[in-house]
Coordinates of C-alpha atoms in Angstrom, one line a residue:
Chain S
X174 CA -29.8 -25.3 76.2
X175 CA -28.4 -22.7 78.5
X176 CA -28.5 -19.0 78.1
X177 CA -26.2 -16.5 79.7
X178 CA -27.4 -12.9 79.5
X179 CA -24.6 -10.3 80.2
X180 CA -24.3 -6.5 80.1
X181 CA -21.9 -4.8 77.7
X182 CA -18.7 -3.7 79.5
X183 CA -17.7 -1.1 76.9
X184 CA -17.7 2.6 77.8
X185 CA -20.0 4.3 75.4
X186 CA -18.6 6.9 73.1
X187 CA -20.4 10.1 72.1
X188 CA -21.4 9.6 68.5
X189 CA -18.5 10.5 66.3
X190 CA -19.1 13.3 63.8
X191 CA -17.1 11.5 61.1
X192 CA -15.9 14.6 59.3
X193 CA -14.3 14.6 55.8
X194 CA -10.9 15.9 55.1
X195 CA -10.1 19.3 53.4
X196 CA -10.0 19.7 49.6
X197 CA -6.6 19.0 48.2
X198 CA -4.3 21.5 46.5
X199 CA -4.5 21.7 42.7
X200 CA -0.8 22.5 42.5
X201 CA 2.2 23.0 44.8
X202 CA 3.4 26.0 42.8
X203 CA 3.8 29.0 45.0
X204 CA 2.3 27.3 48.1
X205 CA 3.5 27.5 51.7
X206 CA 4.1 24.0 53.1
X207 CA 4.3 23.3 56.8
X208 CA 6.3 20.3 58.2
X209 CA 5.3 19.4 61.7
X210 CA 7.5 16.9 63.6
X211 CA 6.8 15.5 67.1
X212 CA 10.5 15.5 67.9
X213 CA 11.2 11.7 68.2
X214 CA 15.0 11.1 67.6
X215 CA 16.2 10.7 64.0
X216 CA 12.9 11.7 62.3
X217 CA 14.2 15.2 61.7
X218 CA 16.8 13.7 59.3
X219 CA 13.9 12.3 57.3
X220 CA 12.2 15.7 57.1
X221 CA 15.4 17.6 56.3
X222 CA 15.6 15.5 53.1
X223 CA 11.9 16.0 52.3
X224 CA 12.5 19.8 52.7
X225 CA 15.5 19.7 50.4
X226 CA 13.6 17.7 47.8
X227 CA 10.7 20.2 47.9
X228 CA 13.0 23.1 47.3
X229 CA 14.7 21.3 44.5
X230 CA 11.7 20.0 42.6
X231 CA 9.3 22.9 43.5
X232 CA 11.5 26.0 43.8
X233 CA 8.4 28.3 44.2
X234 CA 7.3 26.4 47.4
X235 CA 8.2 27.9 50.8
X236 CA 8.7 25.4 53.7
X237 CA 8.1 26.2 57.3
X238 CA 9.2 23.8 60.0
X239 CA 7.4 23.2 63.3
X240 CA 8.2 21.1 66.4
X241 CA 6.0 20.2 69.3
X242 CA 4.1 17.4 71.1
X243 CA 2.2 14.6 69.3
X244 CA -0.9 16.7 69.5
X245 CA 0.1 20.3 68.7
X246 CA -2.9 21.7 70.6
X247 CA -5.4 24.3 69.6
X248 CA -3.2 27.4 69.9
X249 CA -0.4 26.2 67.8
X250 CA -2.8 24.7 65.3
X251 CA -4.5 28.1 64.8
X252 CA -1.1 29.7 64.3
X253 CA 0.1 27.1 61.8
X254 CA -3.2 27.3 59.9
X255 CA -2.6 31.0 59.3
X256 CA 0.9 30.4 58.0
X257 CA 0.6 27.4 55.6
X258 CA -1.5 26.2 52.7
X259 CA -0.8 22.4 53.3
X260 CA 1.1 20.3 55.8
X261 CA 3.0 17.1 56.5
X262 CA 2.3 15.9 60.0
X263 CA 5.1 13.7 61.2
X264 CA 4.4 11.5 64.2
X265 CA 7.3 9.1 65.0
X266 CA 5.4 6.6 67.2
Chain X
X177 CA -2.7 12.3 65.3
X178 CA -5.2 14.6 66.9
X179 CA -3.0 17.5 65.7
X180 CA -3.4 16.6 62.1
X181 CA -7.2 16.5 62.6
X182 CA -7.1 20.0 64.1
X183 CA -5.3 21.4 61.0
X184 CA -7.7 19.6 58.6
X185 CA -10.6 21.1 60.5
X186 CA -9.2 24.5 59.9
X187 CA -9.3 23.8 56.1
X188 CA -5.7 23.0 55.6
X189 CA -5.1 19.8 53.6
X190 CA -2.4 17.5 55.0
X191 CA -0.9 14.1 55.3
X192 CA -0.2 12.2 58.5
X193 CA 3.2 10.3 58.3
X194 CA 3.6 7.5 60.7
X195 CA 6.1 4.7 61.3
X196 CA 5.3 1.2 60.1
X197 CA 3.5 -0.7 62.8
X198 CA 1.5 2.3 63.9
X199 CA -1.1 2.2 61.1
X200 CA -3.8 0.7 63.2
X201 CA -2.9 3.1 66.1
X202 CA -3.2 6.0 63.7
X203 CA -6.5 4.8 62.2
X204 CA -8.0 4.2 65.6
X205 CA -6.9 7.7 66.7
X206 CA -8.3 9.2 63.5
X207 CA -11.6 7.5 64.2
X208 CA -11.7 8.7 67.8
X209 CA -11.0 12.2 66.7
X210 CA -13.9 12.1 64.2
X211 CA -11.9 12.0 61.0
X212 CA -11.7 8.4 59.9
X213 CA -10.5 9.2 56.4
X214 CA -7.3 11.1 57.3
X215 CA -4.7 10.5 54.6
X216 CA -1.9 8.4 55.9
X217 CA 1.6 7.6 54.6
X218 CA 3.3 4.7 56.3
X219 CA 7.1 4.8 56.5
X220 CA 9.3 1.9 57.7
X221 CA 12.3 2.7 59.9
X222 CA 11.2 6.3 60.2
X223 CA 12.5 7.1 63.6
X224 CA 14.6 5.6 66.4
X225 CA 16.7 4.1 63.5
X226 CA 20.0 4.7 65.3
X227 CA 21.2 5.4 61.8
X228 CA 23.3 8.3 60.6
X229 CA 21.7 11.2 58.8
X230 CA 22.6 9.8 55.4
X231 CA 20.7 6.6 56.0
X232 CA 17.4 8.5 56.2
X233 CA 18.0 10.2 52.8
X234 CA 17.0 7.2 50.5
X235 CA 14.0 6.6 52.8
X236 CA 12.8 10.1 52.3
X237 CA 13.5 10.0 48.6
X238 CA 11.5 6.8 48.3
X239 CA 8.4 8.3 50.0
X240 CA 8.6 11.8 48.6
X241 CA 6.2 11.2 45.6
X242 CA 3.7 9.5 47.9
X243 CA 3.7 12.4 50.3
X244 CA 3.2 14.9 47.5
X245 CA 0.5 12.9 45.9
X246 CA -1.5 12.8 49.1
X247 CA -1.6 16.6 49.0
X248 CA -2.7 16.8 45.4
X249 CA -4.9 13.8 44.6
X250 CA -8.6 14.9 44.5
X251 CA -10.8 13.6 47.3
X252 CA -13.1 10.6 46.9
X253 CA -16.7 10.8 47.9
X254 CA -16.0 8.8 51.0
X255 CA -13.2 11.2 51.9
X256 CA -15.6 14.2 51.5
X257 CA -18.4 12.6 53.5
X258 CA -17.4 9.5 55.5
X259 CA -19.9 7.0 56.7
X260 CA -21.0 7.6 60.3
X261 CA -20.6 4.5 62.4
X262 CA -22.8 3.8 65.3
X263 CA -21.9 1.7 68.3
X264 CA -24.5 -0.8 69.7
X265 CA -23.9 -1.6 73.3
X266 CA -27.0 -3.6 74.1
X267 CA -27.0 -6.6 76.5
X268 CA -25.6 -9.8 75.0
X269 CA -27.1 -13.3 75.1
X270 CA -24.8 -16.3 74.7
X271 CA -26.4 -19.7 74.2
X272 CA -24.7 -23.1 74.7
X273 CA -25.6 -26.8 75.0
X274 CA -24.8 -26.6 78.7
X275 CA -23.8 -24.0 81.2
X276 CA -20.1 -24.9 80.7
X277 CA -20.5 -24.5 76.9
X278 CA -22.3 -21.2 77.3
X279 CA -19.6 -20.0 79.8
X280 CA -16.9 -20.9 77.4
X281 CA -18.6 -19.2 74.5
X282 CA -19.1 -16.1 76.7
X283 CA -15.4 -15.9 77.4
X284 CA -14.4 -16.4 73.8
X285 CA -16.8 -13.8 72.6
X286 CA -15.6 -11.2 75.1
X287 CA -12.0 -11.9 74.2
X288 CA -12.7 -11.8 70.4
X289 CA -14.3 -8.4 70.9
X290 CA -11.3 -7.2 72.9
X291 CA -13.4 -6.8 76.0
X292 CA -11.3 -9.1 78.3
X293 CA -7.7 -9.3 79.5
X294 CA -6.9 -12.9 78.4
X295 CA -7.8 -14.6 81.7
X296 CA -11.3 -16.1 82.3
X297 CA -14.0 -13.6 83.1
X298 CA -17.0 -13.8 85.5
X299 CA -20.1 -13.2 83.3
X300 CA -21.5 -9.7 84.2
X301 CA -25.2 -10.9 84.4
X302 CA -27.7 -8.2 85.4
X303 CA -28.1 -10.0 88.8
X304 CA -24.4 -10.0 89.5
X305 CA -24.0 -6.3 88.4
X306 CA -26.9 -5.4 90.8
X307 CA -25.1 -7.3 93.6
X308 CA -21.9 -5.4 92.8
X309 CA -23.8 -2.1 92.9
X310 CA -25.0 -2.9 96.4
X311 CA -21.5 -1.8 97.5
X312 CA -22.1 1.8 96.7
X313 CA -24.8 4.4 97.5
X314 CA -24.0 6.3 94.3
X315 CA -26.3 6.2 91.3
X316 CA -25.5 3.7 88.5
X317 CA -26.0 6.5 85.9
X318 CA -23.4 8.8 87.5
X319 CA -20.7 9.8 85.0
X320 CA -17.2 9.6 86.4
X321 CA -15.3 10.8 83.2
X322 CA -13.9 9.7 79.9
X323 CA -10.9 7.4 79.4
X324 CA -8.2 8.1 76.7
X325 CA -7.5 7.3 74.0
X326 CA -11.0 5.9 73.0
X327 CA -12.9 8.4 75.2
X328 CA -15.4 5.9 76.4
X329 CA -17.6 7.1 79.2
X330 CA -17.0 5.6 82.7
X331 CA -20.3 5.4 84.7
X332 CA -20.8 3.8 88.0
X333 CA -22.7 1.0 86.3
X334 CA -20.0 0.3 83.7
X335 CA -17.4 0.2 86.4
X336 CA -19.5 -2.3 88.3
X337 CA -19.8 -4.5 85.1
X338 CA -16.1 -4.6 84.8
X339 CA -15.6 -5.2 88.5
X340 CA -17.9 -8.3 88.2
X341 CA -15.8 -9.6 85.3
X342 CA -12.7 -9.1 87.4
X343 CA -14.1 -11.2 90.2
X344 CA -14.3 -8.4 92.7
X345 CA -16.6 -8.1 95.7
X346 CA -19.1 -5.3 96.2
X347 CA -17.2 -3.9 99.2
X348 CA -14.3 -3.2 96.8
X349 CA -16.4 -1.2 94.4
X350 CA -16.0 2.2 96.2
X351 CA -12.1 1.8 95.9
X352 CA -12.4 0.9 92.2
X353 CA -14.6 3.9 91.6
X354 CA -12.3 6.3 93.4
X355 CA -9.3 5.0 91.4
X356 CA -11.2 5.6 88.2
X357 CA -12.0 9.1 89.4
X358 CA -8.3 9.7 89.7
X359 CA -7.5 8.2 86.3
X360 CA -10.2 10.2 84.5
X361 CA -9.2 13.5 86.1
X362 CA -8.7 16.1 83.4
X363 CA -5.2 16.8 84.5
X364 CA -4.2 13.1 84.7
X365 CA -2.1 11.8 81.7
X366 CA -3.8 8.4 81.3
X367 CA -3.2 8.5 77.5
X368 CA 0.6 8.0 77.9
X369 CA 0.1 5.1 80.3
X370 CA -2.5 3.4 78.1
X371 CA -0.8 3.9 74.7
X372 CA 2.9 4.6 74.9
X373 CA 5.5 2.3 73.4
X374 CA 7.3 2.5 76.8
X375 CA 6.1 -0.3 79.1
X376 CA 4.6 1.9 81.7
X377 CA 2.2 0.6 84.2
X378 CA 0.2 1.7 87.3
X379 CA 0.7 1.7 91.0
X380 CA -2.6 1.7 92.9
X381 CA -2.4 2.0 96.6
X382 CA -5.0 2.4 99.3
X383 CA -4.4 4.4 102.5
X384 CA -6.7 4.6 105.5
X385 CA -8.9 2.2 107.4
X386 CA -10.8 0.7 104.4
X387 CA -7.7 -1.3 103.3
X388 CA -7.8 -3.5 106.4
X389 CA -11.6 -3.6 106.4
X390 CA -11.7 -5.2 102.9
X391 CA -8.7 -7.4 103.7
X392 CA -6.1 -5.9 101.4
X393 CA -2.6 -7.2 101.9
X394 CA -0.1 -4.6 103.1
X395 CA 2.3 -7.0 104.6
X396 CA 4.5 -9.8 103.2
X397 CA 3.9 -10.3 99.5
X398 CA 1.9 -7.1 99.2
X399 CA 2.5 -7.0 95.4
X400 CA 1.9 -10.7 95.1
X401 CA -0.9 -13.1 94.3
X402 CA -3.4 -14.8 96.6
X403 CA -5.2 -11.7 97.9
X404 CA -8.6 -11.2 96.4
X405 CA -8.9 -7.5 97.2
X406 CA -5.5 -6.5 95.9
X407 CA -5.7 -8.7 92.8
X408 CA -9.3 -8.0 91.7
X409 CA -9.3 -4.3 92.5
X410 CA -6.3 -4.0 90.2
X411 CA -7.9 -6.3 87.6
X412 CA -11.1 -4.4 87.6
X413 CA -9.2 -1.2 86.9
X414 CA -7.3 -3.0 84.1
X415 CA -10.6 -4.1 82.5
X416 CA -12.1 -0.6 82.9
X417 CA -9.1 0.9 81.1
X418 CA -9.4 -1.6 78.3
X419 CA -13.1 -1.2 77.9
X420 CA -13.5 2.6 78.4
X421 CA -10.2 3.5 76.8
X422 CA -10.9 1.1 73.9
X423 CA -7.3 -0.1 73.9
X424 CA -5.8 -3.3 72.7
X425 CA -2.1 -4.5 72.5
X426 CA -0.6 -3.7 69.2
X427 CA -3.6 -1.7 68.0
X428 CA -3.7 1.2 70.3
X429 CA -1.7 0.0 73.4
X430 CA 1.7 0.1 71.8
X431 CA 3.8 -1.1 74.9
X432 CA 6.6 -2.9 73.0
X433 CA 7.1 -5.6 75.6
X434 CA 3.9 -5.3 77.6
X435 CA 3.1 -3.6 80.9
X436 CA 4.5 -5.2 84.0
X437 CA 1.8 -6.9 86.2
X438 CA -0.5 -6.4 83.2
X439 CA -3.6 -8.0 84.7
X440 CA -3.7 -6.5 88.2
X441 CA -1.1 -3.6 88.1
X442 CA 0.8 -2.9 91.3
X443 CA -2.1 -2.8 93.7
X444 CA -1.6 -2.8 97.5
X445 CA -2.6 -1.1 100.7
X446 CA -0.5 1.1 103.0
X447 CA 0.5 -0.7 106.2
X448 CA -1.3 1.8 108.5
X449 CA -1.1 -0.6 111.4
X450 CA 2.6 -0.6 111.6
X451 CA 3.5 2.7 109.9
X452 CA 4.9 5.2 112.4
X453 CA 3.6 8.0 110.2
X454 CA 0.3 9.6 109.4
X455 CA -1.5 8.0 106.5
X456 CA -0.1 8.9 103.1
X457 CA -3.1 11.0 102.0
X458 CA -2.8 13.5 104.9
X459 CA 0.0 15.3 103.2
X460 CA -2.4 15.8 100.3
X461 CA -5.1 17.7 102.1
X462 CA -7.2 14.8 103.3
X463 CA -8.2 14.0 106.9
X464 CA -6.5 11.1 108.8
X465 CA -9.8 9.4 109.1
X466 CA -10.5 9.4 105.4
X467 CA -9.7 6.4 103.2
X468 CA -8.1 7.2 99.9
X469 CA -6.7 5.6 96.8
X470 CA -3.8 6.9 94.9
X471 CA -3.2 6.0 91.2
X472 CA 0.2 6.7 89.7
X473 CA 1.9 5.8 86.4
X474 CA 5.2 4.1 87.1
X475 CA 8.1 3.0 85.0
X476 CA 8.0 -0.2 83.0
X477 CA 10.4 -2.8 84.2
X478 CA 12.1 -0.1 86.4
X479 CA 10.6 -1.1 89.8
X480 CA 13.1 -3.0 91.9
X481 CA 13.5 -4.2 95.4
X482 CA 16.6 -2.8 96.9
X483 CA 17.2 -5.6 99.3
X484 CA 20.9 -5.1 99.4
X485 CA 20.2 -2.1 101.6
X486 CA 19.3 -4.5 104.5
X487 CA 21.8 -4.3 107.3
X488 CA 22.7 -0.7 106.6
X489 CA 21.7 2.2 108.8
X490 CA 18.7 4.3 107.9
X491 CA 21.2 7.2 107.2
X492 CA 23.2 5.0 104.8
X493 CA 20.0 3.9 103.0
X494 CA 19.0 7.6 102.8
X495 CA 22.4 8.4 101.2
X496 CA 21.7 5.6 98.7
X497 CA 18.3 7.2 97.8
X498 CA 20.0 10.6 97.4
X499 CA 22.6 9.1 95.1
X500 CA 19.9 7.4 93.0
X501 CA 17.6 10.4 92.7
X502 CA 20.7 12.6 92.1
X503 CA 21.3 10.7 88.8
X504 CA 18.2 12.7 87.5
X505 CA 20.8 15.4 87.0
X506 CA 21.4 13.9 83.6
X507 CA 18.3 15.6 82.3
X508 CA 20.1 19.0 82.5
X509 CA 22.5 18.4 79.7
X510 CA 20.4 15.9 77.7
X511 CA 17.7 18.5 77.0
X512 CA 17.5 19.8 73.4
X513 CA 14.7 22.0 72.1
X514 CA 12.6 20.3 69.5
X515 CA 13.7 16.8 70.5
X516 CA 11.4 14.5 72.5
X517 CA 14.0 12.6 74.4
X518 CA 12.6 10.6 77.3
X519 CA 15.9 10.7 79.1
X520 CA 15.6 14.5 79.4
X521 CA 12.1 14.4 80.9
X522 CA 11.4 15.3 84.6
X523 CA 10.9 12.4 87.0
X524 CA 8.9 11.4 90.0
X525 CA 9.7 8.6 92.5
X526 CA 7.6 6.4 94.6
X527 CA 9.5 4.7 97.4
X528 CA 7.6 1.8 99.1
X529 CA 9.5 1.2 102.4
X530 CA 8.9 -1.4 105.1
X531 CA 7.6 -0.4 108.5
X532 CA 10.9 -0.9 110.4
X533 CA 12.8 1.4 108.1
X534 CA 10.0 4.0 108.4
X535 CA 10.4 3.8 112.2
X536 CA 14.1 4.4 111.9
X537 CA 13.6 7.4 109.6
X538 CA 11.2 8.7 112.2
X539 CA 13.8 8.3 114.9
X540 CA 16.1 10.5 112.8
X541 CA 13.3 13.2 112.9
X542 CA 11.8 12.6 109.4
X543 CA 8.2 12.5 108.4
X544 CA 7.4 11.6 104.8
X545 CA 7.3 15.3 103.8
X546 CA 10.6 16.1 105.6
X547 CA 12.3 13.1 104.0
X548 CA 11.2 14.3 100.5
X549 CA 12.4 17.9 101.3
X550 CA 15.7 16.5 102.6
X551 CA 16.3 14.4 99.4
X552 CA 15.2 17.3 97.2
X553 CA 17.6 19.7 98.8
X554 CA 20.6 17.3 98.9
X555 CA 20.1 16.4 95.2
X556 CA 19.9 20.1 94.1
X557 CA 23.1 21.1 92.3
X558 CA 25.0 24.3 93.1
X559 CA 25.2 26.6 90.1
X560 CA 29.0 26.7 90.4
X561 CA 29.2 22.9 89.9
X562 CA 27.2 22.9 86.7
X563 CA 29.0 22.1 83.4
X564 CA 28.6 24.2 80.3
X565 CA 26.3 21.7 78.7
X566 CA 24.1 21.6 81.8
X567 CA 23.8 25.4 81.9
X568 CA 23.0 25.4 78.1
X569 CA 20.3 22.7 78.6
X570 CA 18.7 24.5 81.5
X571 CA 18.8 27.9 79.7
X572 CA 17.2 26.3 76.6
X573 CA 14.5 24.6 78.8
X574 CA 13.6 27.8 80.6
X575 CA 13.5 29.7 77.2
X576 CA 11.3 27.0 75.8
X577 CA 8.9 27.4 78.7
X578 CA 8.7 31.1 78.1
X579 CA 8.2 30.6 74.3
X580 CA 5.6 27.8 74.6
X581 CA 5.0 24.7 72.5
X582 CA 6.9 22.3 74.8
X583 CA 5.9 18.8 75.9
X584 CA 4.6 18.8 79.5
X585 CA 7.3 16.2 80.2
X586 CA 10.0 18.8 79.6
X587 CA 8.3 21.9 81.0
X588 CA 8.8 23.6 84.3
X589 CA 5.3 24.5 85.4
X590 CA 4.6 28.2 85.5
X591 CA 4.4 28.3 89.3
X592 CA 8.0 26.9 89.5
X593 CA 9.6 28.8 86.7
X594 CA 10.8 31.8 88.7
X595 CA 12.4 29.5 91.2
X596 CA 14.4 27.7 88.5
X597 CA 15.4 31.1 86.9
X598 CA 16.6 32.2 90.3
X599 CA 18.5 29.0 90.9
X600 CA 20.4 29.3 87.6
X601 CA 22.6 32.1 89.0
X602 CA 25.8 32.2 91.1
X603 CA 24.9 31.1 94.6
X604 CA 21.8 29.3 93.4
X605 CA 21.0 25.5 93.6
X606 CA 19.2 23.9 90.7
X607 CA 16.8 21.1 91.7
X608 CA 16.8 17.8 89.7
X609 CA 13.0 17.4 90.4
X610 CA 10.2 19.9 89.8
X611 CA 9.3 19.9 93.5
X612 CA 9.7 17.7 96.7
X613 CA 6.1 16.6 96.0
X614 CA 7.6 14.3 93.3
X615 CA 9.1 12.1 96.0
X616 CA 6.5 9.8 97.6
X617 CA 7.0 7.6 100.6
X618 CA 4.5 4.8 101.2
X619 CA 4.8 2.2 104.0
X620 CA 4.1 -1.4 103.1
X621 CA 5.6 -4.8 103.7
X622 CA 6.6 -7.0 106.6
X623 CA 6.8 -6.0 110.2
X624 CA 7.7 -9.5 111.3
X625 CA 11.5 -9.3 111.3
X626 CA 11.8 -10.9 107.9
X627 CA 14.1 -8.7 105.8
X628 CA 12.2 -5.9 104.1
X629 CA 12.8 -4.3 100.8
X630 CA 12.7 -0.8 99.4
X631 CA 10.7 -0.8 96.2
X632 CA 11.6 2.1 94.0
X633 CA 9.2 3.1 91.2
X634 CA 10.2 5.9 89.0
X635 CA 8.6 7.5 86.0
X636 CA 8.7 10.6 83.9
X637 CA 6.4 13.0 85.5
X638 CA 3.8 13.0 82.8
X639 CA 3.8 13.7 79.1
X640 CA 0.6 14.9 77.6
X641 CA -0.8 16.5 80.7
X642 CA 0.5 18.0 83.9
X643 CA 0.4 15.0 86.2
X644 CA 0.4 11.2 86.3
X645 CA -0.3 11.0 90.1
X646 CA -3.7 11.5 91.7
X647 CA -5.1 10.7 95.2
X648 CA -8.9 10.4 95.6
X649 CA -11.1 10.1 98.7
X650 CA -13.1 6.9 98.7
X651 CA -16.8 7.6 99.3
X652 CA -20.3 6.2 99.0
X653 CA -19.4 2.8 100.6
X654 CA -22.4 0.9 102.0
X655 CA -20.7 -2.3 103.3
X656 CA -17.8 -1.0 105.2
X657 CA -17.4 1.5 108.1
X658 CA -14.7 3.4 106.2
X659 CA -15.2 5.2 102.9
X660 CA -18.9 6.0 103.4

């Protein structure tokens, strides 16, 4: 029998906090919905339809659209968090 | 994906909508960002469909209910309090009937765990890692930085482990460490190079005396095989990026074809012996006697030898370079706010030229910096020659920079914004690059009279951070005269 003992090549990661997600809404009625899109071509057509469907099926919902990089960053996140009750986060690829 | 986590952390419930094929990528990113249970809706043919607006309508209708449900369906216990996963990175023992059997098992285990690159690896035994560490005076525990997207921590010891696996020698280790320092710099956009669907790769070049001392090839075939230093330095960096960035093809490295020179990158040394110029790094604030390594993300299959330029005068070749870089002008009109169009991003260019051509440029009075300045000025477009669409695009871009929320790839950095505003007026000249510093001349290749080539590597400047180009001083070497 032959043994080879080797060291682990992986870069260690700081223990991940594994946070839960936020409680869901009980209803969409009267809520402010944010749609964030990272700008990849053609995806805005998809979100245009979603916005129209929301307005059609939930007339009391207000929709706010946002654009920016894949990761919106802390500053924009703080702003959006103050302006919406829930969000769709669209990342093309 | 990190953006969705940011909003959830602020108490806003949401849904992450990704294109099919990116589920694993999204889940990996959610894990890395500490929120493994992020709600995901997967949509086929979501973007890049090259379809008219109407074609996206049925797709959106088909997924509408699922998107709404993800906002309303109460949380499960797991979603409220997900299980914390711990990594165990203890040494590993592999047992076989014979050494050959154990060696084979070791290689299969490492590949199965996504710790390798598909080629056979040298086992990183404690003895071999110790031998590798003899190449540096730096402490094995020293932390160099974290590598995106997995945020694994690069220490000197971990770099040495990967260098052993790559087949490197201890005298190469200080070069590999310095390259990793460049790649983990907080301003370096390693995420885009590691993860993008675009097939970007790395150029890694050494300037200064250490290149010759460790027998790096800077002459004929400098991007080729058969040179242990070039090949294993590049491979060690490849393995470090896999193992610290925790990336894997199709899971979190989404290059749709693969990255050119995937195992060793484009790794070479500047031909200091025959270059008429000062070493590359001197223009970047380092001393001529320093040895440095530069890491730079470069375009996928966009690097090419321009050998048809042979036989032309240096001035004619220069005109050809001006013409090529001048095509960057297209970004003026292609820019639209709110659209992430790679064709509208800023560029940088690395031109690897052979020593004889560098000597001819020098005879025309050019240093590297003067050449870059010359091309920058000649490619700048007089305001009066701009089309309406170009002026519109430039105005939108400047306004976007003032308003914020733009991709780094589209932005004009704050210190250059005034110059662009000034250029966009009668009498002004608008540059096609952010600055002359985005044109890099490196000398490598033959000096023997065999026809040389100009290798032209272009890339968008950077996407998620300010830069994709870093030069680092090599230090801590114990086995070479240079790089100590």
